[in-house]
PDB file of C-alpha atoms in Angstrom:
ATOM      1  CA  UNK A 267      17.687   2.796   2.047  1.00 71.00           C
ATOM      2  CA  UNK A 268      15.355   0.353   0.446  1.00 78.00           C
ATOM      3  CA  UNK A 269      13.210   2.021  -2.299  1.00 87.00           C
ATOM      4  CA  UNK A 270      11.274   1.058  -5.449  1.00 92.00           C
ATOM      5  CA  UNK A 271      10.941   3.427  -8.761  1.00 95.00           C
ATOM      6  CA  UNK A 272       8.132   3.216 -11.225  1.00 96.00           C
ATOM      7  CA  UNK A 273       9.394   5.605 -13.992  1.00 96.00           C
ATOM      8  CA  UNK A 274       5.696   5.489 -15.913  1.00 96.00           C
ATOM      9  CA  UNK A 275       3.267   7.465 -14.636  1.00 95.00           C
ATOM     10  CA  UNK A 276       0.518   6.031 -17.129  1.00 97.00           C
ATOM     11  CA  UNK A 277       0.590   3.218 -19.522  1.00 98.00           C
ATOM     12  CA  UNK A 278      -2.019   2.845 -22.377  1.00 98.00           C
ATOM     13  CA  UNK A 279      -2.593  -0.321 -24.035  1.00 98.00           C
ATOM     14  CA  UNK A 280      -5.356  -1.489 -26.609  1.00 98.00           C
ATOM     15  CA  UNK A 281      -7.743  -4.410 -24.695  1.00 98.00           C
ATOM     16  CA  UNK A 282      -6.010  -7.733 -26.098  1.00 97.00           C
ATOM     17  CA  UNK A 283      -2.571  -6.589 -26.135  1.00 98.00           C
ATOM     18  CA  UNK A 284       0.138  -7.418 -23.637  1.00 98.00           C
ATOM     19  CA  UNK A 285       1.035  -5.486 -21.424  1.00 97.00           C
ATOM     20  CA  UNK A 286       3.951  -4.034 -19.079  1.00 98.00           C
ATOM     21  CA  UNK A 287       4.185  -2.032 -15.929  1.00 98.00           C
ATOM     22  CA  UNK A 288       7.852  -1.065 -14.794  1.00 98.00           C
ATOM     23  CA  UNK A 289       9.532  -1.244 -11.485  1.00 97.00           C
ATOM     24  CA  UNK A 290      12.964  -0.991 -10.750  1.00 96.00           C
ATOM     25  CA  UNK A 291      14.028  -1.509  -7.174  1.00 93.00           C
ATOM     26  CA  UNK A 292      17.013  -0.499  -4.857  1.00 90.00           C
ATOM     27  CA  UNK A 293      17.847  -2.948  -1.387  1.00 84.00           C
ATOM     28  CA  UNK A 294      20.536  -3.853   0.243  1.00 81.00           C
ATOM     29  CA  UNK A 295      20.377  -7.735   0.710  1.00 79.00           C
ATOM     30  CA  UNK A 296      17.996 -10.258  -0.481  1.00 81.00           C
ATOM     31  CA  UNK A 297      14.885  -7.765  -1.921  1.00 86.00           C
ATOM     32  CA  UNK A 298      11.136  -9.328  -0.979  1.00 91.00           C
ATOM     33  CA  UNK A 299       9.374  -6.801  -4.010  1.00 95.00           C
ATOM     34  CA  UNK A 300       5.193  -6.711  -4.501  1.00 96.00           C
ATOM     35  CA  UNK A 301       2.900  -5.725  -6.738  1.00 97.00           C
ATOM     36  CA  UNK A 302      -0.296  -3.887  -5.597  1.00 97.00           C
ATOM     37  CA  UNK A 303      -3.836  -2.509  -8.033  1.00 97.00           C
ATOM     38  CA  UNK A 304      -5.778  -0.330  -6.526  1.00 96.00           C
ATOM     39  CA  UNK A 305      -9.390   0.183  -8.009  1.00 92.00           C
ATOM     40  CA  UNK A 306     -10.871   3.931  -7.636  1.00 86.00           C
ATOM     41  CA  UNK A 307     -12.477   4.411  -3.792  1.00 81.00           C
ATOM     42  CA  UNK A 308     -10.932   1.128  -2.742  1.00 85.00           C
ATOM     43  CA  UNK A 309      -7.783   0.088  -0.685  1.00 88.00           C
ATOM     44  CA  UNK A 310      -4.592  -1.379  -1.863  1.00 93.00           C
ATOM     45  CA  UNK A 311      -4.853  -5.285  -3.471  1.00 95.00           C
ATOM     46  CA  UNK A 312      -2.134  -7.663  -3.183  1.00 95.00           C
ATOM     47  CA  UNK A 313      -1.432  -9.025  -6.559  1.00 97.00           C
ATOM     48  CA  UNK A 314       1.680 -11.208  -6.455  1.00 96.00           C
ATOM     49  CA  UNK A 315       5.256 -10.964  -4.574  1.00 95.00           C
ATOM     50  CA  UNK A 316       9.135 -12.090  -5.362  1.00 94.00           C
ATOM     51  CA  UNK A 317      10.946 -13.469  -2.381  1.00 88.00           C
ATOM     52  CA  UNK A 318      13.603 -16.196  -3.687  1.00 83.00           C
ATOM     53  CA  UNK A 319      13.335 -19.007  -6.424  1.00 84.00           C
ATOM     54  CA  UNK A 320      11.581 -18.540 -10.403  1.00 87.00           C
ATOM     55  CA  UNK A 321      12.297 -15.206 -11.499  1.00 91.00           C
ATOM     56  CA  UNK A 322       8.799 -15.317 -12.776  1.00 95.00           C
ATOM     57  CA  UNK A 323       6.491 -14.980 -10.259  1.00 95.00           C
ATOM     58  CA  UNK A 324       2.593 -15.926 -11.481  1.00 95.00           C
ATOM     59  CA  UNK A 325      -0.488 -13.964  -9.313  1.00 94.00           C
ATOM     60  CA  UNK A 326      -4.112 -12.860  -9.419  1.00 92.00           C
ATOM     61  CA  UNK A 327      -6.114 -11.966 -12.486  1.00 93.00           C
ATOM     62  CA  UNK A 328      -3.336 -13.185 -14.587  1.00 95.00           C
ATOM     63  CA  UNK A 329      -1.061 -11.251 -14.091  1.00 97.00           C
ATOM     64  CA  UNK A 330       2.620 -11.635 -13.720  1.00 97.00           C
ATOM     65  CA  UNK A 331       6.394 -10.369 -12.631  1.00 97.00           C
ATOM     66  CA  UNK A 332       9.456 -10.983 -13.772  1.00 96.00           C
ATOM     67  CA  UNK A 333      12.232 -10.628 -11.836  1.00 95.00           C
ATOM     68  CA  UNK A 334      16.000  -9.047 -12.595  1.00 94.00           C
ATOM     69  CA  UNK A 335      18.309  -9.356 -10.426  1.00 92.00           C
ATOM     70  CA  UNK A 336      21.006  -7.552 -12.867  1.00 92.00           C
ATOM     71  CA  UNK A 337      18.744  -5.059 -14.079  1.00 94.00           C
ATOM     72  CA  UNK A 338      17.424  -4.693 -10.715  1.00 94.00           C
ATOM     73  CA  UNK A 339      13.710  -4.701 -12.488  1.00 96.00           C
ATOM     74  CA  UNK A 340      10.218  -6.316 -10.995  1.00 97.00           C
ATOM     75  CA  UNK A 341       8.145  -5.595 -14.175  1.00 98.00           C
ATOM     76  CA  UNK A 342       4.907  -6.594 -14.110  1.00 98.00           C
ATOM     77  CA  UNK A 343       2.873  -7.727 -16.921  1.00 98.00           C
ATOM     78  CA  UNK A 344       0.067  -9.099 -18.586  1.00 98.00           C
ATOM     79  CA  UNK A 345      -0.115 -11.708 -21.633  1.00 97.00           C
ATOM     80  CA  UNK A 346      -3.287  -9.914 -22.894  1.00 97.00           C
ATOM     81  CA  UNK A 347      -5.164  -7.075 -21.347  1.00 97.00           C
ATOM     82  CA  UNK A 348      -8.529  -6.593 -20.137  1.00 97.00           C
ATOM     83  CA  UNK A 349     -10.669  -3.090 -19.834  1.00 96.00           C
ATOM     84  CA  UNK A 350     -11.512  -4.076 -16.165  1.00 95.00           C
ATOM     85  CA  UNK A 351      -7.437  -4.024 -15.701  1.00 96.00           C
ATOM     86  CA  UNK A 352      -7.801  -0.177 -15.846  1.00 97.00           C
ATOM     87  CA  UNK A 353      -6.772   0.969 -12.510  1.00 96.00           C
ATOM     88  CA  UNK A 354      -3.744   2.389 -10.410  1.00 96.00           C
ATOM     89  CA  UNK A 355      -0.662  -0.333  -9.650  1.00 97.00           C
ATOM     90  CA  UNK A 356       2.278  -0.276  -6.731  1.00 97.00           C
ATOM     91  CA  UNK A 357       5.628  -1.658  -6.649  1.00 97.00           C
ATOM     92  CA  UNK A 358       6.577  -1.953  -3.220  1.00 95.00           C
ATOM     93  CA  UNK A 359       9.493  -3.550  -1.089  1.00 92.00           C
ATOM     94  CA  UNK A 360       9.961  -4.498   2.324  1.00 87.00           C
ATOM     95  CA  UNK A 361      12.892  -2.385   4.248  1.00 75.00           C
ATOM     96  CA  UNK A 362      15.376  -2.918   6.558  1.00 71.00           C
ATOM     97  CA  UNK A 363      12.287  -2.015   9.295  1.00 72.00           C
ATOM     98  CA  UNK A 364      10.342  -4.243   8.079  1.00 77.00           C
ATOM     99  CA  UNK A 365       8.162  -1.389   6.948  1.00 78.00           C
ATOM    100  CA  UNK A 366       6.561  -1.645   3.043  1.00 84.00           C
ATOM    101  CA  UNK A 367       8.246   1.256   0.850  1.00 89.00           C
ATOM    102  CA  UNK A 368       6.010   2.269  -2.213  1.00 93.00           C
ATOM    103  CA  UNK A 369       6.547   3.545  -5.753  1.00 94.00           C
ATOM    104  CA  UNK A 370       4.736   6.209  -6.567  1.00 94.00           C
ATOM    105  CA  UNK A 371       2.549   4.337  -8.676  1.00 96.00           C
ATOM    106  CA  UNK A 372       1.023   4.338 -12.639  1.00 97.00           C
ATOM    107  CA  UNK A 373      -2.059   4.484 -13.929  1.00 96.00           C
ATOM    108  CA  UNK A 374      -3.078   1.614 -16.606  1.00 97.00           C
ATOM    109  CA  UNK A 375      -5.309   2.419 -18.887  1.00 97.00           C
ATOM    110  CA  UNK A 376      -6.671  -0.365 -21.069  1.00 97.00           C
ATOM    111  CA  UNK A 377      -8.660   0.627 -24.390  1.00 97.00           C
ATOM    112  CA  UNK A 378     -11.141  -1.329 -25.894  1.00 95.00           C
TER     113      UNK A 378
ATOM    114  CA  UNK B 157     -12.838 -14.504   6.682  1.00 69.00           C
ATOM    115  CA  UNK B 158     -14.216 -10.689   7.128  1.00 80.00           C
ATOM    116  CA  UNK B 159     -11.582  -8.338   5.631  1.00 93.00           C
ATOM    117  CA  UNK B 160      -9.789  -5.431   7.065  1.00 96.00           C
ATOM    118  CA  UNK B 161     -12.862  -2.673   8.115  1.00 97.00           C
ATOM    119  CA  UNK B 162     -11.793   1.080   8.102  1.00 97.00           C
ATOM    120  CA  UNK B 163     -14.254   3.455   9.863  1.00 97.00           C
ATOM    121  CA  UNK B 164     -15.809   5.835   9.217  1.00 97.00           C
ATOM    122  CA  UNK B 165     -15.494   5.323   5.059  1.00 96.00           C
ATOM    123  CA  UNK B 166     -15.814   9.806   4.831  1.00 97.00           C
ATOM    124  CA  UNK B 167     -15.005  12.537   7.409  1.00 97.00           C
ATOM    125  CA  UNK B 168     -15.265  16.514   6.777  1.00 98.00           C
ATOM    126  CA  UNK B 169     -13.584  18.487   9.275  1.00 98.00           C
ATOM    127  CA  UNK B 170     -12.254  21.987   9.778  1.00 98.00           C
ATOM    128  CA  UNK B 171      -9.350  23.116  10.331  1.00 98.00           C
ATOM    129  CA  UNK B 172      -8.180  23.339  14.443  1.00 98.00           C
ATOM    130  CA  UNK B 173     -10.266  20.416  14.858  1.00 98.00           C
ATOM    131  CA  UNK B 174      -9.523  16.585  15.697  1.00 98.00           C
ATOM    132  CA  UNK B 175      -9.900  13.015  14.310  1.00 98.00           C
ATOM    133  CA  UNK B 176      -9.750   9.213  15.250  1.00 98.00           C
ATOM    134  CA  UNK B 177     -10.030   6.660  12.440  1.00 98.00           C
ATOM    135  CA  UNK B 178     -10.449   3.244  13.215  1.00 98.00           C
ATOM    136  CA  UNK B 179      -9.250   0.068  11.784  1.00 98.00           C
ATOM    137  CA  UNK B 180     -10.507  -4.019  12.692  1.00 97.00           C
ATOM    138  CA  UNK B 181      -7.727  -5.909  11.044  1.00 97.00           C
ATOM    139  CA  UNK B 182      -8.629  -9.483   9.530  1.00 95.00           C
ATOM    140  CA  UNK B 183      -8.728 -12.009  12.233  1.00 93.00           C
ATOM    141  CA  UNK B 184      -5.408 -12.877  13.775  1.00 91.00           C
ATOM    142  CA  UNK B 185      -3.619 -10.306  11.953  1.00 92.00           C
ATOM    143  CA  UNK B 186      -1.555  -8.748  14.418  1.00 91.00           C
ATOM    144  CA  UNK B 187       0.374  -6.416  12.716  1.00 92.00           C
ATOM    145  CA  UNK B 188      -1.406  -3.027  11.489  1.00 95.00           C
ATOM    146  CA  UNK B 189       0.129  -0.206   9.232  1.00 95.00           C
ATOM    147  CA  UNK B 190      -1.465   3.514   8.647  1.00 97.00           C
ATOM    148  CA  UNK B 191      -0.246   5.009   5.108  1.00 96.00           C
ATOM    149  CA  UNK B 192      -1.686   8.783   3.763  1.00 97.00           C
ATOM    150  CA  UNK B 193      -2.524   8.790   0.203  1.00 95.00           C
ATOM    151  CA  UNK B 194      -2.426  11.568  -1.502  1.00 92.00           C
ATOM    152  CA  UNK B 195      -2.404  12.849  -5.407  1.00 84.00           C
ATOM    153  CA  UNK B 196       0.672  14.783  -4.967  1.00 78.00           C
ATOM    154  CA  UNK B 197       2.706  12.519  -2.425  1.00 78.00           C
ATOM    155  CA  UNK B 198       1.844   8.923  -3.067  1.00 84.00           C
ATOM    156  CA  UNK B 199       1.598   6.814  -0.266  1.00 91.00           C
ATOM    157  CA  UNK B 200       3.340   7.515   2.816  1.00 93.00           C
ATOM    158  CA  UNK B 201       4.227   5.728   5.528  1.00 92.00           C
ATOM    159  CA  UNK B 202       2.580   6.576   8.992  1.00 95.00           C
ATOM    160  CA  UNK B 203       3.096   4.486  11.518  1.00 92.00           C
ATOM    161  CA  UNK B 204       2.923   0.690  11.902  1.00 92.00           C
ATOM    162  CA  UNK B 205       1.864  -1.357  15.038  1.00 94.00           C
ATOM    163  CA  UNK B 206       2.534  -4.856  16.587  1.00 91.00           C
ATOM    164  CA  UNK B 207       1.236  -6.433  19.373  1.00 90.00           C
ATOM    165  CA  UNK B 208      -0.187  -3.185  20.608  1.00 93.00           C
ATOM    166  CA  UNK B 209       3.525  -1.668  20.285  1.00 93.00           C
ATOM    167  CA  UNK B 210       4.985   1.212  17.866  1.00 93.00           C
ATOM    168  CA  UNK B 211       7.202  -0.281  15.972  1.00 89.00           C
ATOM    169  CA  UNK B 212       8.019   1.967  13.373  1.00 87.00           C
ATOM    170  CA  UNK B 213       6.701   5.849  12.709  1.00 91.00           C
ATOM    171  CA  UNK B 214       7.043   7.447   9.355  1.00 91.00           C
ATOM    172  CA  UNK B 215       7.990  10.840   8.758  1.00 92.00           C
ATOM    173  CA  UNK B 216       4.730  12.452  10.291  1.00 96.00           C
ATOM    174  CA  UNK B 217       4.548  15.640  12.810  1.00 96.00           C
ATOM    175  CA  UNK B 218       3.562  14.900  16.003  1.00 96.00           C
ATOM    176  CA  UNK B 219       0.044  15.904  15.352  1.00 97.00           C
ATOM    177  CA  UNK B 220      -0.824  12.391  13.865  1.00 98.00           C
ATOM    178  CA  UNK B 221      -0.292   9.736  16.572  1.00 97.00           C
ATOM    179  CA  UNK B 222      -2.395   5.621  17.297  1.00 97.00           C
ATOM    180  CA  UNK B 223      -2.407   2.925  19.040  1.00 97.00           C
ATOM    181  CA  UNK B 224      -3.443  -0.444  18.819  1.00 97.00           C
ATOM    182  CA  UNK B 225      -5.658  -2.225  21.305  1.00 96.00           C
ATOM    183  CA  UNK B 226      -5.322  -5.945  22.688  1.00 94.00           C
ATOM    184  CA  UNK B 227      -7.763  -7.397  20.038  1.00 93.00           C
ATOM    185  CA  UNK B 228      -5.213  -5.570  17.391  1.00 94.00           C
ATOM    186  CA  UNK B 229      -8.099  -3.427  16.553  1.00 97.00           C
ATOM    187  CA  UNK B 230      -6.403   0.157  16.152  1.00 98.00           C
ATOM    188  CA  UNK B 231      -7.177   3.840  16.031  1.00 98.00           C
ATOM    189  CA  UNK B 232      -5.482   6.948  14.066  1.00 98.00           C
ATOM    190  CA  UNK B 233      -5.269  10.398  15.877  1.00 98.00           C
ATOM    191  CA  UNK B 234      -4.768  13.572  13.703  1.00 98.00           C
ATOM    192  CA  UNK B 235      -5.055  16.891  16.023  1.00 96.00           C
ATOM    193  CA  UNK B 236      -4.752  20.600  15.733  1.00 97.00           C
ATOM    194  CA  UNK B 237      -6.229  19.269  11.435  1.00 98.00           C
ATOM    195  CA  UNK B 238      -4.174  21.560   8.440  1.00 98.00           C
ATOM    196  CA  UNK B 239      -5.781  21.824   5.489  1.00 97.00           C
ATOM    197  CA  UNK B 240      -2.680  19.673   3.776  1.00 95.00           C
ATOM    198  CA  UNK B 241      -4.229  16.715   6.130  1.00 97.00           C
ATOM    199  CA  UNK B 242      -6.954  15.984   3.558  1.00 97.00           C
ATOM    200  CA  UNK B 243      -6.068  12.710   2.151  1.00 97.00           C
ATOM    201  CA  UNK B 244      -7.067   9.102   2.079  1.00 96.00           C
ATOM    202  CA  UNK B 245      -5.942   7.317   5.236  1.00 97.00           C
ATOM    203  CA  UNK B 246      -5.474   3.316   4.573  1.00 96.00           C
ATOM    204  CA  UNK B 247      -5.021   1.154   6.987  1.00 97.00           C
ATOM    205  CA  UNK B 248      -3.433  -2.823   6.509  1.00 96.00           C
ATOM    206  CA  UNK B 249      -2.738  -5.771   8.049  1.00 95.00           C
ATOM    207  CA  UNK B 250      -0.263  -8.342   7.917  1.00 92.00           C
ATOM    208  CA  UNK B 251      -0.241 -11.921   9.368  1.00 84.00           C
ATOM    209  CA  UNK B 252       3.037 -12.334  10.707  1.00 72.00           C
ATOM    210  CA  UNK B 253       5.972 -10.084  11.395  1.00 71.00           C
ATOM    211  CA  UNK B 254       7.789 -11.654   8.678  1.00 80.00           C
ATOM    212  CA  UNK B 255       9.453  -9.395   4.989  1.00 82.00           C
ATOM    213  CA  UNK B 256       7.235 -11.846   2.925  1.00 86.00           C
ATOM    214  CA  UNK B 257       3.849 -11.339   4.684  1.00 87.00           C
ATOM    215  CA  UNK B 258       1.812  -9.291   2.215  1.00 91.00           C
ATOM    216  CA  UNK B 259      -0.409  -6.096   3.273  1.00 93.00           C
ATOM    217  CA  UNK B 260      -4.146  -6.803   3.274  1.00 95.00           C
ATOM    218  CA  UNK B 261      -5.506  -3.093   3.176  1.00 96.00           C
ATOM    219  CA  UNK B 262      -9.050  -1.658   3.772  1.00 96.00           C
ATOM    220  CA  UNK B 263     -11.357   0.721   1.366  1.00 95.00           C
ATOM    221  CA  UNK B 264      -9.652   3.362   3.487  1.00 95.00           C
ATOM    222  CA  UNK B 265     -11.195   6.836   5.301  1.00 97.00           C
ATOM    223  CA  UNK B 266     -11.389   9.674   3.199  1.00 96.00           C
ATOM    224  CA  UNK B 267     -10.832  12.956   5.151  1.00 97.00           C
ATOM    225  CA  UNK B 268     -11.755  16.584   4.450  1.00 97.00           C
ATOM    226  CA  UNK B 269     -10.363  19.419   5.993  1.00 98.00           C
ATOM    227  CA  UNK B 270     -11.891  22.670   4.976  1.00 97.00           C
TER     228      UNK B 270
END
């Protein structure tokens, strides 16, 4: 079965620093992997997605994801952080369905 | 382009009762999914509709059930509530029935069961 892990529950990083969110992924077949942020009393945001091509995949607010196809990794990350990046971020991969499997998600938490 | 519209944003219900949620997908969006968030359990796939069909049901008792009308407008049904219902209730569209067609989701319904 298709399936994404995010072993972090929270990350902490100082505003201005770079930062990384981890994902590691499990498909059978060519993976199509996402990256969501959800903001507190808000839905789910789509941030950027991996279907074939660059390994490094470029998407809102600056972020980014690099994929790894030996590691079997979709990190995402972030050349320098921003307070307002505080908030709650999803891995997720399309299944055999069709059907969008999530991680369980971690919480960034970006000091100033 | 409106975006997807969950209603009603809060519900408190007790437990026995029954609830609908609604969901207006963004224009020409036919494809709508239903996922429970929760602290414990992360988000979990309910259902997910296409062209007013079931496609695909998650791992749900048979107390939570929808459908999705011709305008691909589509409504969530939780009966006989448990206090373990409380959760927030997202709903998202797609464009296209297609792996690379990202979720657009909506603020989501926040139920209470007491």
């Amino acid at each position: 079965a298709q399936s994404v892990a995010q072993p972090e529950d929270q990350v902490n990083v100082a505003e201005g620093n770079p930062l990384t969110v981890k994902c590691t992924y499990s498909v059978s077949g060519n993976p199509y992997l996402f990256w969501y942020v959800q903001y507190p009393n808000r839905g789910l945001q789509f941030l950027l997605k991996y279907i074939t091509g660059d390994n490094l995949v470029k998407g809102s607010y600056g972020f980014e994801a690099e994929f790894n196809k030996s590691q079997t990794s979709f990190h995402l990350k972030k050349p320098s952080a921003l307070v307002s990046d505080s908030a709650l971020y999803f891995c997720a991969v399309r299944d055999n369905n069709n059907d969008m499997r999530f991680g369980a998600g971690t919480r960034l938490t970006v000091k100033p | 382009k409106a975006g997807v519209t969950q209603t009603p944003r809060y519900l408190i219900k007790t437990r026995g009762q029954q609830v609908t949620l609604s969901c207006s997908p963004i224009s020409g969006h036919r494809s709508v999914s239903w996922y429970q968030q929760t602290p414990g359990q992360g988000l979990q796939f309910l259902f997910e509709y296409f062209s007013e069909t079931q496609r695909n049901k998650g791992n749900f008792p048979g107390r939570f059930s929808g459908r999705q009308f011709s305008n691909s407008r589509s409504e969530m049904n939780v009966s006989t509530l448990e206090l373990g219902d409380s959760a927030l209730y997202l709903c998202a569209s797609s464009l296209a029935d297609l792996p690379d067609s990202p979720l657009h989701f909506g603020n989501g319904t926040r139920l209470t069961v007491t």
